Amino acid sequence: MIVFAKDSTAQSWVEDAAGSEFPIQNLPFGVFEHAGRKRAGAAIGGYVLDLAALEEAGIFNEHLRSAERLFATDTLNRYLASGREMWSAVRRRVISLLAAENVALADGTMVEADRRLRDDKSLREAALVSREEVRMHLPCEIGNFVDFYSSKEHASNVGAMFRDPQSPLLPNWVHLPIGYNGRSSSIVVSGTDVRRPCGQTKADDADAPTFGPTRLLDFELETGFITGPGNALGSPIPAGEAPQHIFGMVLVNDWSARDIQKWEYVPLGPFLGKSFTTSISPWVVTLDALAPFRVPGPKQDPPVLPYLQARGDWGLDIQLEVLLQSGEATQPHCLARTNLKHMYWSIVQQLAHVTSNGTNVLPGDLYASGTVSGPTPDSYGSMLELAWRGTKPITLPDGQQRKFIADGDTVIMRGRCEAEGFCVGFGEVRGKVLPART
């Protein structure tokens, strides 16, 4: 892995990289459209580094000895499939091209600055594109989507509301990462509008269900990891090997229609109340960039089974926030702030559990964390919790109140990791709610 120390002072010659959420220590990957072409790129400051342009210039072929084009495509899937050795080689090469001076890594090795991109005007103009001029797309073709339920605080809150406040967790929750297989076809990139879904609902005092728009539209503040090479069918991925298959992470808003979900989920779990839209951020922050922010996770009691045990700390100190901007407001209002480090089940445990029955993982699969809630009411990751099932409405700065999400509302989620001299940011995932089609 190509990892910066948390006290890294490395700088890029790209003018606005320092102090941005996309400094040289980050370099997230995504797919952008510019001048009518989709290509793979890495974010640096206010720019996108066109990796396909570098590839076409022979920079990666010269150093990686690869004749296969990885970046002149409209998805990252081919690159994701290439594996960690290639990911590290590309990251090292990009760092060398963007570094103002030689760079010291966390393991004491050096990356020598390469002046070719900085000093070659034509290459620089071709390869560095203002982020204001591009349109972002989904970073990869997502074949499989799993949504977990890995926050103990969130699961306890929901269990207290709907089951037993004295015993909110079901017996299996502390023994395995609970999850379900979602629908990848309705995953959209940040900025895509969200249509209020219709479905069956049944009021508690009604004799029969009715069909119509959801009245209880909610967001779920989540993160998700995207996989690389994957495994053969029938061959589980041990927790200790999971990092070899995890490329990086995105922000996820797994929208939820609570009333539709409540009526349909017995006995098989989430279905149409969850499958209508899932929004993700366009930039994939690599596991290498997140390595300095690994921290101990919550103590797991009782101890987990051997197949879920992994060496090292796999909690992630990622600060998260969710904001809401009504259709009439000019500025968004912060609803909650939380941190992924509270998550009970880690990403390596999630991947190990998913594959423990031998199911196969593909390059570009998305595995979402489930709602990330913290220990205090201002750190809850859903309106269901923040307004406590509608009993504690949230008052916005303009006096409007919300129990759930209204038509015209825009929900914005942001994430970042803070170090002494730099931050690693995720950008944002946002979606505006449109009225239902009836």
GROMACS .gro file of C-alpha atoms in nm:
model
  438
    1MET     CA    1   0.000   0.000   0.000
    2ILE     CA    2   0.113   0.357  -0.071
    3VAL     CA    3   0.025   0.535   0.253
    4PHE     CA    4   0.105   0.884   0.383
    5ALA     CA    5   0.179   0.942   0.750
    6LYS     CA    6  -0.089   1.130   0.941
    7ASP     CA    7   0.160   1.415   0.998
    8SER     CA    8   0.257   1.431   0.630
    9THR     CA    9   0.362   1.773   0.502
   10ALA     CA   10   0.371   1.669   0.137
   11GLN     CA   11   0.248   1.931  -0.108
   12SER     CA   12   0.145   1.932  -0.472
   13TRP     CA   13   0.246   2.192  -0.728
   14VAL     CA   14  -0.121   2.211  -0.831
   15GLU     CA   15  -0.205   2.554  -0.697
   16ASP     CA   16  -0.516   2.493  -0.487
   17ALA     CA   17  -0.453   2.137  -0.369
   18ALA     CA   18  -0.317   2.234  -0.028
   19GLY     CA   19  -0.601   2.304   0.212
   20SER     CA   20  -0.860   2.139  -0.010
   21GLU     CA   21  -1.037   1.812   0.063
   22PHE     CA   22  -0.853   1.659  -0.233
   23PRO     CA   23  -0.483   1.714  -0.152
   24ILE     CA   24  -0.201   1.492  -0.273
   25GLN     CA   25  -0.260   1.266   0.029
   26ASN     CA   26  -0.607   1.178  -0.104
   27LEU     CA   27  -0.628   1.137  -0.486
   28PRO     CA   28  -0.973   0.973  -0.507
   29PHE     CA   29  -1.078   0.805  -0.832
   30GLY     CA   30  -1.389   0.865  -1.038
   31VAL     CA   31  -1.537   0.878  -1.388
   32PHE     CA   32  -1.591   1.220  -1.544
   33GLU     CA   33  -1.727   1.355  -1.870
   34HIS     CA   34  -1.551   1.637  -2.050
   35ALA     CA   35  -1.583   1.748  -2.411
   36GLY     CA   36  -1.827   1.465  -2.475
   37ARG     CA   37  -1.599   1.184  -2.352
   38LYS     CA   38  -1.615   0.975  -2.034
   39ARG     CA   39  -1.283   0.888  -1.879
   40ALA     CA   40  -1.129   0.788  -1.549
   41GLY     CA   41  -0.969   1.057  -1.337
   42ALA     CA   42  -0.829   1.142  -0.995
   43ALA     CA   43  -0.924   1.455  -0.803
   44ILE     CA   44  -0.647   1.697  -0.701
   45GLY     CA   45  -0.758   2.030  -0.555
   46GLY     CA   46  -1.005   2.194  -0.791
   47TYR     CA   47  -0.897   1.977  -1.083
   48VAL     CA   48  -0.946   1.633  -1.228
   49LEU     CA   49  -0.631   1.458  -1.341
   50ASP     CA   50  -0.726   1.283  -1.664
   51LEU     CA   51  -0.571   0.939  -1.618
   52ALA     CA   52  -0.664   0.840  -1.973
   53ALA     CA   53  -0.464   1.134  -2.109
   54LEU     CA   54  -0.163   1.018  -1.909
   55GLU     CA   55  -0.218   0.665  -2.029
   56GLU     CA   56  -0.235   0.782  -2.390
   57ALA     CA   57   0.089   0.974  -2.337
   58GLY     CA   58   0.258   0.646  -2.241
   59ILE     CA   59   0.326   0.740  -1.880
   60PHE     CA   60   0.170   0.434  -1.724
   61ASN     CA   61   0.284   0.192  -1.993
   62GLU     CA   62   0.641   0.306  -1.949
   63HIS     CA   63   0.644   0.244  -1.575
   64LEU     CA   64   0.387  -0.029  -1.527
   65ARG     CA   65   0.467  -0.228  -1.843
   66SER     CA   66   0.098  -0.268  -1.914
   67ALA     CA   67  -0.035  -0.264  -2.268
   68GLU     CA   68  -0.395  -0.287  -2.150
   69ARG     CA   69  -0.584   0.040  -2.135
   70LEU     CA   70  -0.728   0.087  -1.786
   71PHE     CA   71  -0.853   0.445  -1.791
   72ALA     CA   72  -0.989   0.533  -2.138
   73THR     CA   73  -1.322   0.376  -2.040
   74ASP     CA   74  -1.651   0.487  -1.890
   75THR     CA   75  -1.613   0.277  -1.574
   76LEU     CA   76  -1.336   0.192  -1.329
   77ASN     CA   77  -1.417  -0.180  -1.338
   78ARG     CA   78  -1.113  -0.283  -1.541
   79TYR     CA   79  -0.885  -0.093  -1.307
   80LEU     CA   80  -1.063  -0.234  -1.000
   81ALA     CA   81  -1.007  -0.585  -1.133
   82SER     CA   82  -0.632  -0.524  -1.177
   83GLY     CA   83  -0.567  -0.565  -0.804
   84ARG     CA   84  -0.367  -0.405  -0.527
   85GLU     CA   85  -0.025  -0.430  -0.692
   86MET     CA   86  -0.151  -0.224  -0.985
   87TRP     CA   87  -0.342   0.015  -0.758
   88SER     CA   88  -0.022   0.084  -0.563
   89ALA     CA   89   0.186   0.132  -0.877
   90VAL     CA   90  -0.063   0.380  -1.023
   91ARG     CA   91  -0.095   0.570  -0.695
   92ARG     CA   92   0.282   0.597  -0.662
   93ARG     CA   93   0.311   0.721  -1.020
   94VAL     CA   94   0.036   0.981  -0.979
   95ILE     CA   95   0.193   1.106  -0.655
   96SER     CA   96   0.530   1.144  -0.828
   97LEU     CA   97   0.373   1.347  -1.109
   98LEU     CA   98   0.183   1.581  -0.877
   99ALA     CA   99   0.438   1.625  -0.596
  100ALA     CA  100   0.613   1.958  -0.549
  101GLU     CA  101   0.911   1.780  -0.393
  102ASN     CA  102   1.010   1.425  -0.310
  103VAL     CA  103   0.752   1.264  -0.081
  104ALA     CA  104   0.814   1.056   0.230
  105LEU     CA  105   0.562   0.777   0.289
  106ALA     CA  106   0.451   0.632   0.621
  107ASP     CA  107   0.685   0.333   0.588
  108GLY     CA  108   0.988   0.557   0.539
  109THR     CA  109   1.023   0.504   0.164
  110MET     CA  110   1.039   0.797  -0.076
  111VAL     CA  111   0.851   0.883  -0.391
  112GLU     CA  112   1.067   1.096  -0.617
  113ALA     CA  113   0.898   1.394  -0.777
  114ASP     CA  114   0.868   1.365  -1.156
  115ARG     CA  115   0.857   1.703  -1.335
  116ARG     CA  116   0.723   1.573  -1.665
  117LEU     CA  117   0.361   1.673  -1.613
  118ARG     CA  118   0.440   2.003  -1.443
  119ASP     CA  119   0.689   2.113  -1.708
  120ASP     CA  120   0.516   1.981  -2.022
  121LYS     CA  121   0.261   2.250  -2.101
  122SER     CA  122   0.070   2.056  -2.365
  123LEU     CA  123   0.045   1.746  -2.148
  124ARG     CA  124  -0.053   1.954  -1.845
  125GLU     CA  125  -0.328   2.131  -2.037
  126ALA     CA  126  -0.459   1.800  -2.167
  127ALA     CA  127  -0.443   1.615  -1.836
  128LEU     CA  128  -0.559   1.874  -1.580
  129VAL     CA  129  -0.924   1.973  -1.617
  130SER     CA  130  -1.114   2.208  -1.388
  131ARG     CA  131  -1.372   2.019  -1.184
  132GLU     CA  132  -1.616   2.299  -1.266
  133GLU     CA  133  -1.603   2.191  -1.631
  134VAL     CA  134  -1.680   1.822  -1.584
  135ARG     CA  135  -1.987   1.613  -1.522
  136MET     CA  136  -1.940   1.324  -1.282
  137HIS     CA  137  -2.085   0.976  -1.339
  138LEU     CA  138  -2.108   0.659  -1.137
  139PRO     CA  139  -1.749   0.546  -1.079
  140CYS     CA  140  -1.812   0.189  -1.185
  141GLU     CA  141  -2.068  -0.055  -1.313
  142ILE     CA  142  -2.215  -0.191  -0.991
  143GLY     CA  143  -2.304  -0.555  -1.032
  144ASN     CA  144  -2.406  -0.636  -0.676
  145PHE     CA  145  -2.527  -0.419  -0.389
  146VAL     CA  146  -2.547  -0.519  -0.022
  147ASP     CA  147  -2.676  -0.294   0.253
  148PHE     CA  148  -2.568  -0.375   0.608
  149TYR     CA  149  -2.720  -0.284   0.944
  150SER     CA  150  -2.391  -0.238   1.129
  151SER     CA  151  -2.442   0.055   1.367
  152LYS     CA  152  -2.527  -0.066   1.716
  153GLU     CA  153  -2.666   0.276   1.807
  154HIS     CA  154  -2.895   0.281   1.502
  155ALA     CA  155  -3.012  -0.079   1.549
  156SER     CA  156  -3.078  -0.011   1.917
  157ASN     CA  157  -3.278   0.303   1.841
  158VAL     CA  158  -3.494   0.125   1.584
  159GLY     CA  159  -3.538  -0.176   1.811
  160ALA     CA  160  -3.644   0.049   2.098
  161MET     CA  161  -3.902   0.224   1.878
  162PHE     CA  162  -4.061  -0.081   1.723
  163ARG     CA  163  -3.993  -0.369   1.962
  164ASP     CA  164  -3.865  -0.358   2.318
  165PRO     CA  165  -3.679  -0.059   2.470
  166GLN     CA  166  -3.535  -0.290   2.734
  167SER     CA  167  -3.399  -0.540   2.480
  168PRO     CA  168  -3.378  -0.357   2.145
  169LEU     CA  169  -3.133  -0.587   1.964
  170LEU     CA  170  -3.233  -0.925   1.826
  171PRO     CA  171  -3.017  -1.213   1.955
  172ASN     CA  172  -2.818  -1.257   1.633
  173TRP     CA  173  -2.715  -0.891   1.596
  174VAL     CA  174  -2.394  -0.908   1.804
  175HIS     CA  175  -2.281  -1.230   1.636
  176LEU     CA  176  -2.286  -1.138   1.266
  177PRO     CA  177  -2.309  -0.834   1.036
  178ILE     CA  178  -2.678  -0.821   0.944
  179GLY     CA  179  -2.748  -0.721   0.583
  180TYR     CA  180  -2.962  -0.777   0.277
  181ASN     CA  181  -2.909  -0.786  -0.099
  182GLY     CA  182  -3.028  -0.461  -0.255
  183ARG     CA  183  -3.093  -0.348  -0.611
  184SER     CA  184  -2.798  -0.213  -0.807
  185SER     CA  185  -2.999  -0.084  -1.105
  186SER     CA  186  -3.139   0.207  -0.900
  187ILE     CA  187  -2.804   0.332  -0.768
  188VAL     CA  188  -2.746   0.686  -0.894
  189VAL     CA  189  -2.465   0.939  -0.873
  190SER     CA  190  -2.481   1.250  -0.657
  191GLY     CA  191  -2.692   1.527  -0.808
  192THR     CA  192  -2.954   1.293  -0.952
  193ASP     CA  193  -3.309   1.386  -0.849
  194VAL     CA  194  -3.503   1.137  -0.638
  195ARG     CA  195  -3.864   1.061  -0.727
  196ARG     CA  196  -4.093   1.003  -0.428
  197PRO     CA  197  -4.194   0.638  -0.456
  198CYS     CA  198  -4.541   0.490  -0.444
  199GLY     CA  199  -4.632   0.166  -0.275
  200GLN     CA  200  -4.864  -0.019  -0.045
  201THR     CA  201  -4.903   0.115   0.309
  202LYS     CA  202  -5.139   0.028   0.589
  203ALA     CA  203  -5.234   0.253   0.877
  204ASP     CA  204  -5.243   0.088   1.218
  205ASP     CA  205  -5.618   0.148   1.248
  206ALA     CA  206  -5.705   0.051   0.888
  207ASP     CA  207  -5.864  -0.276   0.783
  208ALA     CA  208  -5.679  -0.295   0.451
  209PRO     CA  209  -5.377  -0.138   0.277
  210THR     CA  210  -5.390   0.143   0.022
  211PHE     CA  211  -5.157   0.236  -0.265
  212GLY     CA  212  -5.003   0.578  -0.307
  213PRO     CA  213  -4.699   0.800  -0.247
  214THR     CA  214  -4.496   0.734   0.065
  215ARG     CA  215  -4.568   0.977   0.347
  216LEU     CA  216  -4.256   0.883   0.544
  217LEU     CA  217  -3.966   0.941   0.306
  218ASP     CA  218  -3.633   0.923   0.486
  219PHE     CA  219  -3.259   0.941   0.423
  220GLU     CA  220  -2.996   0.707   0.564
  221LEU     CA  221  -2.649   0.849   0.626
  222GLU     CA  222  -2.408   0.575   0.520
  223THR     CA  223  -2.072   0.496   0.371
  224GLY     CA  224  -1.994   0.208   0.136
  225PHE     CA  225  -1.691   0.023   0.009
  226ILE     CA  226  -1.625  -0.081  -0.351
  227THR     CA  227  -1.454  -0.409  -0.425
  228GLY     CA  228  -1.166  -0.501  -0.651
  229PRO     CA  229  -1.065  -0.843  -0.784
  230GLY     CA  230  -1.304  -1.057  -0.580
  231ASN     CA  231  -1.306  -1.432  -0.533
  232ALA     CA  232  -1.404  -1.748  -0.714
  233LEU     CA  233  -1.745  -1.895  -0.642
  234GLY     CA  234  -1.714  -2.128  -0.346
  235SER     CA  235  -1.396  -1.965  -0.206
  236PRO     CA  236  -1.457  -1.737   0.094
  237ILE     CA  237  -1.241  -1.429   0.154
  238PRO     CA  238  -1.087  -1.445   0.505
  239ALA     CA  239  -1.107  -1.129   0.712
  240GLY     CA  240  -0.727  -1.099   0.699
  241GLU     CA  241  -0.733  -1.095   0.317
  242ALA     CA  242  -1.030  -0.860   0.281
  243PRO     CA  243  -0.812  -0.546   0.238
  244GLN     CA  244  -0.671  -0.696  -0.082
  245HIS     CA  245  -1.022  -0.686  -0.227
  246ILE     CA  246  -1.140  -0.344  -0.102
  247PHE     CA  247  -1.042  -0.058  -0.333
  248GLY     CA  248  -1.201   0.236  -0.154
  249MET     CA  249  -1.508   0.403  -0.010
  250VAL     CA  250  -1.790   0.639  -0.106
  251LEU     CA  251  -2.071   0.820   0.073
  252VAL     CA  252  -2.412   0.657   0.045
  253ASN     CA  253  -2.766   0.785   0.097
  254ASP     CA  254  -2.982   0.474   0.096
  255TRP     CA  255  -3.322   0.644   0.072
  256SER     CA  256  -3.602   0.473   0.259
  257ALA     CA  257  -3.984   0.481   0.248
  258ARG     CA  258  -4.057   0.392   0.608
  259ASP     CA  259  -4.431   0.331   0.574
  260ILE     CA  260  -4.391   0.107   0.268
  261GLN     CA  261  -4.111  -0.079   0.443
  262LYS     CA  262  -4.311  -0.127   0.763
  263TRP     CA  263  -4.598  -0.299   0.579
  264GLU     CA  264  -4.392  -0.518   0.347
  265TYR     CA  265  -4.084  -0.624   0.542
  266VAL     CA  266  -4.241  -0.918   0.731
  267PRO     CA  267  -4.129  -1.192   0.682
  268LEU     CA  268  -3.847  -1.140   0.430
  269GLY     CA  269  -3.711  -0.791   0.500
  270PRO     CA  270  -3.659  -0.472   0.293
  271PHE     CA  271  -3.800  -0.468  -0.061
  272LEU     CA  272  -3.977  -0.185  -0.250
  273GLY     CA  273  -3.941   0.055   0.042
  274LYS     CA  274  -3.566   0.055  -0.019
  275SER     CA  275  -3.508  -0.032  -0.385
  276PHE     CA  276  -3.638   0.285  -0.552
  277THR     CA  277  -3.314   0.491  -0.523
  278THR     CA  278  -2.972   0.478  -0.361
  279SER     CA  279  -2.745   0.782  -0.410
  280ILE     CA  280  -2.365   0.766  -0.391
  281SER     CA  281  -2.084   1.020  -0.413
  282PRO     CA  282  -1.881   1.017  -0.738
  283TRP     CA  283  -1.530   1.000  -0.588
  284VAL     CA  284  -1.393   0.674  -0.449
  285VAL     CA  285  -1.150   0.748  -0.165
  286THR     CA  286  -0.894   0.468  -0.169
  287LEU     CA  287  -0.818   0.241   0.122
  288ASP     CA  288  -0.459   0.370   0.101
  289ALA     CA  289  -0.574   0.729   0.156
  290LEU     CA  290  -0.785   0.618   0.454
  291ALA     CA  291  -0.510   0.411   0.618
  292PRO     CA  292  -0.381   0.696   0.842
  293PHE     CA  293  -0.730   0.726   0.991
  294ARG     CA  294  -0.774   0.367   1.104
  295VAL     CA  295  -0.864   0.352   1.475
  296PRO     CA  296  -0.984   0.086   1.719
  297GLY     CA  297  -1.347  -0.001   1.668
  298PRO     CA  298  -1.602  -0.052   1.945
  299LYS     CA  299  -1.537  -0.348   2.173
  300GLN     CA  300  -1.724  -0.649   2.041
  301ASP     CA  301  -1.892  -0.843   2.318
  302PRO     CA  302  -1.936  -1.136   2.300
  303PRO     CA  303  -1.616  -1.214   2.106
  304VAL     CA  304  -1.683  -1.281   1.738
  305LEU     CA  305  -1.632  -1.618   1.574
  306PRO     CA  306  -1.283  -1.688   1.429
  307TYR     CA  307  -1.379  -1.620   1.067
  308LEU     CA  308  -1.470  -1.261   1.162
  309GLN     CA  309  -1.146  -1.190   1.347
  310ALA     CA  310  -0.896  -0.960   1.173
  311ARG     CA  311  -0.560  -0.821   1.275
  312GLY     CA  312  -0.516  -0.452   1.337
  313ASP     CA  313  -0.758  -0.166   1.386
  314TRP     CA  314  -1.034  -0.138   1.128
  315GLY     CA  315  -1.244   0.139   1.275
  316LEU     CA  316  -1.231   0.445   1.049
  317ASP     CA  317  -1.225   0.801   1.183
  318ILE     CA  318  -1.446   0.955   0.913
  319GLN     CA  319  -1.648   1.261   1.017
  320LEU     CA  320  -1.993   1.261   0.858
  321GLU     CA  321  -2.269   1.518   0.840
  322VAL     CA  322  -2.612   1.541   0.684
  323LEU     CA  323  -2.781   1.865   0.581
  324LEU     CA  324  -3.127   1.952   0.453
  325GLN     CA  325  -3.220   2.242   0.227
  326SER     CA  326  -3.590   2.303   0.176
  327GLY     CA  327  -3.718   2.423  -0.159
  328GLU     CA  328  -3.759   2.774  -0.023
  329ALA     CA  329  -3.426   2.800   0.161
  330THR     CA  330  -3.108   2.954   0.021
  331GLN     CA  331  -2.872   2.761   0.250
  332PRO     CA  332  -2.872   2.406   0.384
  333HIS     CA  333  -2.927   2.336   0.753
  334CYS     CA  334  -2.714   2.078   0.935
  335LEU     CA  335  -2.932   1.806   1.086
  336ALA     CA  336  -2.666   1.582   1.238
  337ARG     CA  337  -2.297   1.508   1.267
  338THR     CA  338  -2.155   1.166   1.345
  339ASN     CA  339  -1.847   0.950   1.285
  340LEU     CA  340  -1.793   0.613   1.122
  341LYS     CA  341  -1.562   0.512   1.408
  342HIS     CA  342  -1.877   0.424   1.606
  343MET     CA  343  -1.961   0.146   1.359
  344TYR     CA  344  -1.976  -0.190   1.539
  345TRP     CA  345  -1.898  -0.412   1.238
  346SER     CA  346  -1.592  -0.320   1.028
  347ILE     CA  347  -1.558  -0.329   0.652
  348VAL     CA  348  -1.327  -0.632   0.663
  349GLN     CA  349  -1.575  -0.822   0.881
  350GLN     CA  350  -1.857  -0.729   0.644
  351LEU     CA  351  -1.671  -0.862   0.340
  352ALA     CA  352  -1.559  -1.176   0.523
  353HIS     CA  353  -1.918  -1.247   0.626
  354VAL     CA  354  -2.064  -1.182   0.281
  355THR     CA  355  -1.830  -1.440   0.128
  356SER     CA  356  -1.833  -1.688   0.417
  357ASN     CA  357  -2.090  -1.902   0.235
  358GLY     CA  358  -1.878  -1.901  -0.082
  359THR     CA  359  -2.066  -1.632  -0.275
  360ASN     CA  360  -1.848  -1.453  -0.527
  361VAL     CA  361  -1.760  -1.083  -0.519
  362LEU     CA  362  -1.710  -0.892  -0.844
  363PRO     CA  363  -1.503  -0.582  -0.927
  364GLY     CA  364  -1.725  -0.281  -0.865
  365ASP     CA  365  -1.964  -0.433  -0.613
  366LEU     CA  366  -2.096  -0.188  -0.351
  367TYR     CA  367  -2.130  -0.278   0.017
  368ALA     CA  368  -2.303  -0.008   0.222
  369SER     CA  369  -2.259   0.029   0.597
  370GLY     CA  370  -2.619   0.083   0.694
  371THR     CA  371  -2.724   0.399   0.877
  372VAL     CA  372  -2.436   0.550   1.074
  373SER     CA  373  -2.567   0.679   1.408
  374GLY     CA  374  -2.367   0.798   1.705
  375PRO     CA  375  -2.442   0.787   2.077
  376THR     CA  376  -2.616   1.126   2.106
  377PRO     CA  377  -2.942   1.257   1.953
  378ASP     CA  378  -2.753   1.508   1.737
  379SER     CA  379  -2.551   1.224   1.583
  380TYR     CA  380  -2.838   1.010   1.454
  381GLY     CA  381  -2.819   0.924   1.084
  382SER     CA  382  -3.185   0.919   0.981
  383MET     CA  383  -3.498   1.129   1.020
  384LEU     CA  384  -3.666   0.828   1.180
  385GLU     CA  385  -3.428   0.875   1.474
  386LEU     CA  386  -3.374   1.251   1.466
  387ALA     CA  387  -3.750   1.318   1.483
  388TRP     CA  388  -3.800   0.997   1.684
  389ARG     CA  389  -4.068   0.840   1.466
  390GLY     CA  390  -4.231   1.179   1.412
  391THR     CA  391  -4.284   1.259   1.780
  392LYS     CA  392  -4.009   1.525   1.792
  393PRO     CA  393  -4.036   1.735   1.474
  394ILE     CA  394  -3.724   1.921   1.362
  395THR     CA  395  -3.761   2.297   1.319
  396LEU     CA  396  -3.564   2.446   1.029
  397PRO     CA  397  -3.416   2.801   1.040
  398ASP     CA  398  -3.711   2.939   0.837
  399GLY     CA  399  -3.963   2.799   1.087
  400GLN     CA  400  -4.073   2.500   0.880
  401GLN     CA  401  -4.089   2.166   1.058
  402ARG     CA  402  -3.995   1.822   0.935
  403LYS     CA  403  -4.086   1.478   1.063
  404PHE     CA  404  -3.971   1.322   0.737
  405ILE     CA  405  -3.851   1.452   0.397
  406ALA     CA  406  -4.082   1.676   0.192
  407ASP     CA  407  -4.103   1.728  -0.183
  408GLY     CA  408  -3.855   1.994  -0.292
  409ASP     CA  409  -3.611   1.913  -0.010
  410THR     CA  410  -3.248   1.851  -0.100
  411VAL     CA  411  -3.052   1.617   0.127
  412ILE     CA  412  -2.674   1.664   0.132
  413MET     CA  413  -2.419   1.436   0.296
  414ARG     CA  414  -2.050   1.509   0.343
  415GLY     CA  415  -1.753   1.324   0.484
  416ARG     CA  416  -1.390   1.397   0.571
  417CYS     CA  417  -1.093   1.271   0.772
  418GLU     CA  418  -0.890   1.533   0.959
  419ALA     CA  419  -0.512   1.521   1.009
  420GLU     CA  420  -0.278   1.787   1.147
  421GLY     CA  421  -0.172   1.928   0.812
  422PHE     CA  422  -0.427   1.795   0.564
  423CYS     CA  423  -0.771   1.642   0.530
  424VAL     CA  424  -0.900   1.358   0.315
  425GLY     CA  425  -1.245   1.447   0.185
  426PHE     CA  426  -1.519   1.254   0.009
  427GLY     CA  427  -1.693   1.547  -0.154
  428GLU     CA  428  -2.068   1.511  -0.113
  429VAL     CA  429  -2.372   1.314  -0.215
  430ARG     CA  430  -2.689   1.514  -0.273
  431GLY     CA  431  -3.035   1.450  -0.406
  432LYS     CA  432  -3.346   1.663  -0.449
  433VAL     CA  433  -3.684   1.501  -0.387
  434LEU     CA  434  -3.942   1.534  -0.665
  435PRO     CA  435  -4.315   1.465  -0.627
  436ALA     CA  436  -4.442   1.116  -0.693
  437ARG     CA  437  -4.580   1.019  -1.032
  438THR     CA  438  -4.940   0.923  -0.968
   0.00000   0.00000   0.00000
